[in-house]
Coordinates of C-alpha atoms and ligand atoms in Angstrom, one line a residue:
M1 CA -90.2 -81.1 129.4
K2 CA -87.1 -83.3 128.6
P3 CA -83.9 -81.4 129.4
R4 CA -82.1 -80.3 126.2
R5 CA -78.5 -81.4 125.7
I6 CA -76.6 -78.2 125.0
G7 CA -72.9 -78.0 124.0
L8 CA -70.8 -75.0 124.9
L9 CA -67.9 -74.3 122.5
G10 CA -65.7 -71.5 123.9
G11 CA -62.8 -70.0 121.9
T12 CA -61.0 -67.0 120.7
F13 CA -62.5 -67.5 117.2
N14 CA -59.7 -65.4 115.7
P15 CA -61.2 -66.3 113.2
V16 CA -63.8 -69.0 113.4
H17 CA -62.8 -71.7 110.9
L18 CA -63.9 -75.0 109.4
G19 CA -62.1 -76.9 112.2
H20 CA -64.6 -75.4 114.7
L21 CA -67.6 -76.3 112.5
H22 CA -66.1 -79.8 112.1
I23 CA -65.7 -80.5 115.8
A24 CA -69.1 -79.0 116.5
G25 CA -70.7 -81.3 113.9
E26 CA -68.9 -84.3 115.3
V27 CA -69.9 -83.7 118.9
L28 CA -73.5 -82.8 118.0
K29 CA -73.8 -86.2 116.3
G30 CA -71.6 -88.2 118.7
L31 CA -73.4 -87.0 121.9
Q32 CA -76.8 -86.4 120.3
L33 CA -76.8 -82.8 121.3
D34 CA -79.8 -80.5 120.6
L35 CA -77.9 -77.3 120.3
I36 CA -74.3 -75.9 120.4
L37 CA -73.6 -72.4 121.7
F38 CA -70.4 -70.8 120.2
I39 CA -69.0 -68.5 122.9
P40 CA -66.3 -66.0 121.8
S41 CA -64.0 -64.9 124.6
G42 CA -64.0 -61.3 125.7
I43 CA -60.5 -60.8 127.0
P44 CA -58.8 -64.1 126.4
P45 CA -56.5 -64.7 129.3
H46 CA -54.4 -67.5 127.7
K47 CA -53.6 -66.2 124.3
E48 CA -51.1 -63.6 123.2
N49 CA -53.6 -60.9 123.8
R50 CA -52.3 -58.2 121.5
G51 CA -53.6 -58.2 118.0
I52 CA -56.9 -59.9 118.6
P53 CA -59.7 -58.4 116.5
S54 CA -62.4 -56.8 118.6
P55 CA -65.2 -58.9 120.0
R56 CA -67.6 -57.2 117.6
H57 CA -65.7 -58.5 114.5
R58 CA -65.2 -62.0 116.0
M59 CA -68.9 -62.2 116.8
A60 CA -69.8 -61.0 113.3
M61 CA -67.7 -63.7 111.7
L62 CA -69.2 -66.3 114.0
R63 CA -72.8 -65.2 113.1
L64 CA -71.9 -65.7 109.4
A65 CA -70.2 -69.1 110.0
V66 CA -73.2 -70.6 111.9
S67 CA -76.0 -69.0 110.0
G68 CA -76.7 -72.1 107.9
T69 CA -77.1 -74.5 110.9
S70 CA -80.1 -74.1 113.1
Q71 CA -78.5 -76.1 115.9
F72 CA -75.4 -73.8 116.1
K73 CA -75.9 -70.4 117.8
P74 CA -73.5 -67.6 118.8
C75 CA -73.6 -66.6 122.5
D76 CA -72.4 -63.3 123.7
V77 CA -72.1 -64.1 127.5
E78 CA -68.3 -63.5 127.6
I79 CA -68.0 -60.5 125.2
K80 CA -70.7 -58.5 126.9
K81 CA -68.8 -58.7 130.2
T82 CA -66.2 -56.2 131.2
G83 CA -63.0 -57.5 132.6
P84 CA -61.4 -60.9 132.0
S85 CA -63.5 -63.9 131.1
Y86 CA -63.0 -67.0 133.2
T87 CA -64.5 -70.2 132.0
I88 CA -65.7 -71.1 135.5
D89 CA -67.7 -67.8 135.7
T90 CA -69.2 -68.4 132.2
L91 CA -70.2 -71.9 133.1
E92 CA -71.8 -70.8 136.4
A93 CA -73.8 -68.1 134.5
L94 CA -75.0 -70.5 131.9
K95 CA -75.9 -73.1 134.5
V96 CA -78.4 -70.6 135.9
E97 CA -79.7 -69.5 132.5
Y98 CA -80.1 -73.1 131.3
S99 CA -81.0 -74.7 134.6
D100 CA -83.4 -77.2 133.0
D101 CA -80.8 -78.5 130.5
D102 CA -77.8 -80.8 130.4
L103 CA -74.7 -78.8 129.6
F104 CA -71.5 -80.2 127.8
F105 CA -68.4 -78.0 127.7
I106 CA -66.7 -78.8 124.4
I107 CA -62.9 -78.5 124.2
G108 CA -60.1 -79.7 121.9
M109 CA -57.2 -81.7 123.4
D110 CA -54.7 -78.8 122.9
A111 CA -56.7 -76.6 125.2
F112 CA -57.7 -79.4 127.6
A113 CA -54.0 -80.3 128.2
Q114 CA -53.6 -76.8 129.7
I115 CA -56.8 -76.8 131.8
Q116 CA -55.0 -77.2 135.1
S117 CA -53.7 -73.6 134.7
W118 CA -57.2 -72.3 134.4
K119 CA -59.1 -70.7 137.3
E120 CA -60.3 -73.4 139.8
P121 CA -59.7 -76.4 137.6
E122 CA -61.1 -79.0 140.0
R123 CA -64.4 -77.2 140.5
L124 CA -64.5 -76.3 136.8
L125 CA -64.1 -79.9 135.7
T126 CA -67.0 -81.1 137.8
L127 CA -69.4 -78.3 137.1
C128 CA -70.9 -79.7 134.0
N129 CA -70.3 -82.5 131.5
F130 CA -67.2 -82.3 129.3
A131 CA -66.6 -83.4 125.7
I132 CA -62.8 -83.5 125.0
L133 CA -62.0 -83.9 121.4
S134 CA -58.9 -85.2 119.6
R135 CA -56.8 -82.7 117.8
P136 CA -53.8 -83.6 115.5
G137 CA -50.5 -83.2 117.3
H138 CA -52.1 -83.4 120.8
P139 CA -52.4 -87.0 121.8
F140 CA -54.7 -87.9 124.7
E141 CA -51.8 -89.9 126.3
A142 CA -49.8 -86.7 126.8
L143 CA -52.4 -85.4 129.2
P144 CA -50.8 -84.4 132.5
K145 CA -51.9 -86.3 135.5
F146 CA -54.8 -84.9 137.5
G147 CA -55.1 -85.1 141.3
P148 CA -57.2 -87.8 143.0
F149 CA -60.4 -85.9 142.2
L150 CA -60.2 -87.2 138.6
R151 CA -59.3 -90.8 138.0
I152 CA -58.6 -91.0 134.3
N153 CA -57.9 -94.5 132.9
R154 CA -54.6 -93.9 131.0
A155 CA -55.0 -97.2 129.1
A156 CA -58.2 -95.9 127.7
L157 CA -56.5 -92.7 126.5
R158 CA -53.8 -94.8 124.8
E159 CA -56.5 -96.8 123.0
L160 CA -58.1 -93.6 121.8
D161 CA -54.8 -92.5 120.4
R162 CA -54.3 -95.9 118.7
E163 CA -57.9 -95.6 117.4
S164 CA -58.7 -99.0 118.9
R165 CA -61.7 -97.2 120.5
S166 CA -63.4 -94.0 119.5
S167 CA -64.7 -92.8 122.8
Y168 CA -64.1 -93.2 126.5
R169 CA -66.3 -91.8 129.3
F170 CA -66.5 -91.8 133.0
E171 CA -68.4 -90.2 135.8
T172 CA -66.8 -87.6 138.0
P173 CA -67.4 -87.5 141.8
S174 CA -70.1 -84.9 141.3
K175 CA -71.9 -87.2 138.8
T176 CA -71.1 -85.2 135.7
R177 CA -69.7 -87.1 132.8
M178 CA -66.4 -86.7 131.0
H179 CA -66.4 -87.9 127.4
F180 CA -63.2 -88.3 125.5
L181 CA -64.0 -88.5 121.8
S182 CA -61.6 -89.4 118.9
I183 CA -63.0 -87.7 115.8
P184 CA -61.8 -87.6 112.2
P185 CA -58.8 -85.2 112.2
T186 CA -58.8 -81.7 110.8
E187 CA -55.5 -79.9 110.7
V188 CA -57.0 -76.4 110.5
S189 CA -56.0 -73.8 113.1
A190 CA -56.6 -70.1 113.4
T191 CA -52.9 -69.4 113.8
E192 CA -52.2 -70.9 110.4
I193 CA -55.1 -69.0 108.8
R194 CA -53.9 -65.7 110.1
A195 CA -50.4 -66.3 108.8
L196 CA -51.8 -67.3 105.4
I197 CA -54.0 -64.2 105.2
K198 CA -51.1 -61.9 106.1
A199 CA -49.0 -63.6 103.4
G200 CA -51.8 -63.1 100.9
K201 CA -52.2 -66.9 100.5
E202 CA -55.2 -69.1 99.8
T203 CA -57.4 -70.1 102.8
K204 CA -60.4 -71.5 100.9
K205 CA -60.4 -74.9 102.4
R206 CA -60.1 -73.6 105.9
L207 CA -62.8 -71.0 106.3
P208 CA -66.4 -70.5 105.3
Q209 CA -66.6 -68.3 102.2
S210 CA -68.8 -65.7 104.0
V211 CA -66.1 -65.4 106.8
M212 CA -63.4 -64.9 104.2
S213 CA -65.4 -62.2 102.5
Y214 CA -66.0 -60.4 105.8
I215 CA -62.2 -60.6 106.6
I216 CA -61.4 -59.0 103.2
E217 CA -64.1 -56.3 103.3
N218 CA -63.2 -55.3 106.8
K219 CA -59.4 -55.8 106.4
I220 CA -59.5 -57.7 109.6
Y221 CA -55.9 -58.9 109.6
N222 CA -54.4 -56.0 107.7
E223 CA -55.3 -52.9 109.7
D224 CA -54.2 -52.2 113.2
N225 CA -57.4 -50.3 114.0
N226 CA -59.4 -53.6 114.1
F227 CA -57.4 -54.8 117.0
E228 CA -57.8 -54.1 120.7
G229 CA -54.6 -54.0 122.6
F230 CA -55.8 -56.3 125.3
K231 CA -53.5 -56.8 128.2
G232 CA -53.4 -59.9 130.1
A233 CA -55.6 -61.3 133.0
S234 CA -55.3 -64.9 133.3
E235 CA -57.9 -67.6 133.1
Ligands
ATP301 P1 -55.3 -70.6 117.6 O1 -54.6 -71.3 116.5 O2 -55.3 -69.1 117.5 O3 -54.8 -71.0 119.0 P2 -57.6 -72.3 117.4 O4 -57.6 -72.8 116.0 O5 -57.1 -73.3 118.4 O6 -56.8 -70.9 117.5 P3 -59.7 -71.5 119.2 O7 -60.7 -70.5 118.9 O8 -58.6 -71.2 120.2 O9 -59.1 -71.9 117.7 O10 -60.4 -72.9 119.5 C1 -61.6 -73.0 120.2 C2 -61.7 -74.5 120.6 O11 -61.8 -75.3 119.4 C3 -60.6 -75.0 121.5 O12 -61.1 -75.9 122.4 C4 -59.7 -75.8 120.4 O13 -59.0 -76.9 121.0 C5 -60.8 -76.3 119.5 N1 -60.3 -76.6 118.1 C6 -60.0 -75.6 117.2 N2 -59.6 -76.2 116.1 C7 -59.6 -77.5 116.2 C8 -59.3 -78.6 115.4 N3 -58.8 -78.5 114.2 N4 -59.4 -79.9 116.0 C9 -59.9 -80.1 117.2 N5 -60.2 -79.0 118.1 C10 -60.1 -77.8 117.6

């Protein structure tokens, strides 16, 4: 059987929003993926860990958000683990589970710019294919330099920022591929959504309606008992 092309979109999803669905749709089309797994983090090492709704609530919102698209599926690999979730461990587990398939780790430029502070970045970056997507305010050109294990063509990054090209890809020493994709911008962020909800303001254009209803019904951003006082661990 032909290997499936499976995207892995990790995130805090606090909450899942239309920006996530937008990038998933773009990469599904751009890289002809068959399926995208949305992977909410258990204990997110890189965020302000206090005040994050429980994995159960974030997973429930994710299920609602992807319910209309058969190629999008929530994946509980990180939330069912106890202890911190390191991306490298998640990828290794999924490589075993999907050993017949081609995996693509999907990540926005804001997160990718920090990747050298994650656990074992060199090994992580050559473990599977990567799809790195543009995000407003985070130019490709600002990417810190990597060591000799990754030779990124900086001129190609500048061309992506100037939109004189829409994608740039190269092969890593371990024969995985790294795809940089410039996609139509969406300004949506979870940080802004949380602030709007707390201020009682409109979020209609930023969230699926079903997710908004869940947030209201469960008072997700209004009651402290929905939060788990996670304490740090780092990625
Ligand atoms: P927060 O504002 O709380 O940091 P977020 O909106 O960045 O959250 P995450 O769940 O942290 O959402 O994001 C998961 C992944 O989706 C990350 O790789 C992030 O870069 C990417 N992403 C989220 N929103 C966008 C967007 N609008 N454009 C491009 N990438 C995005």
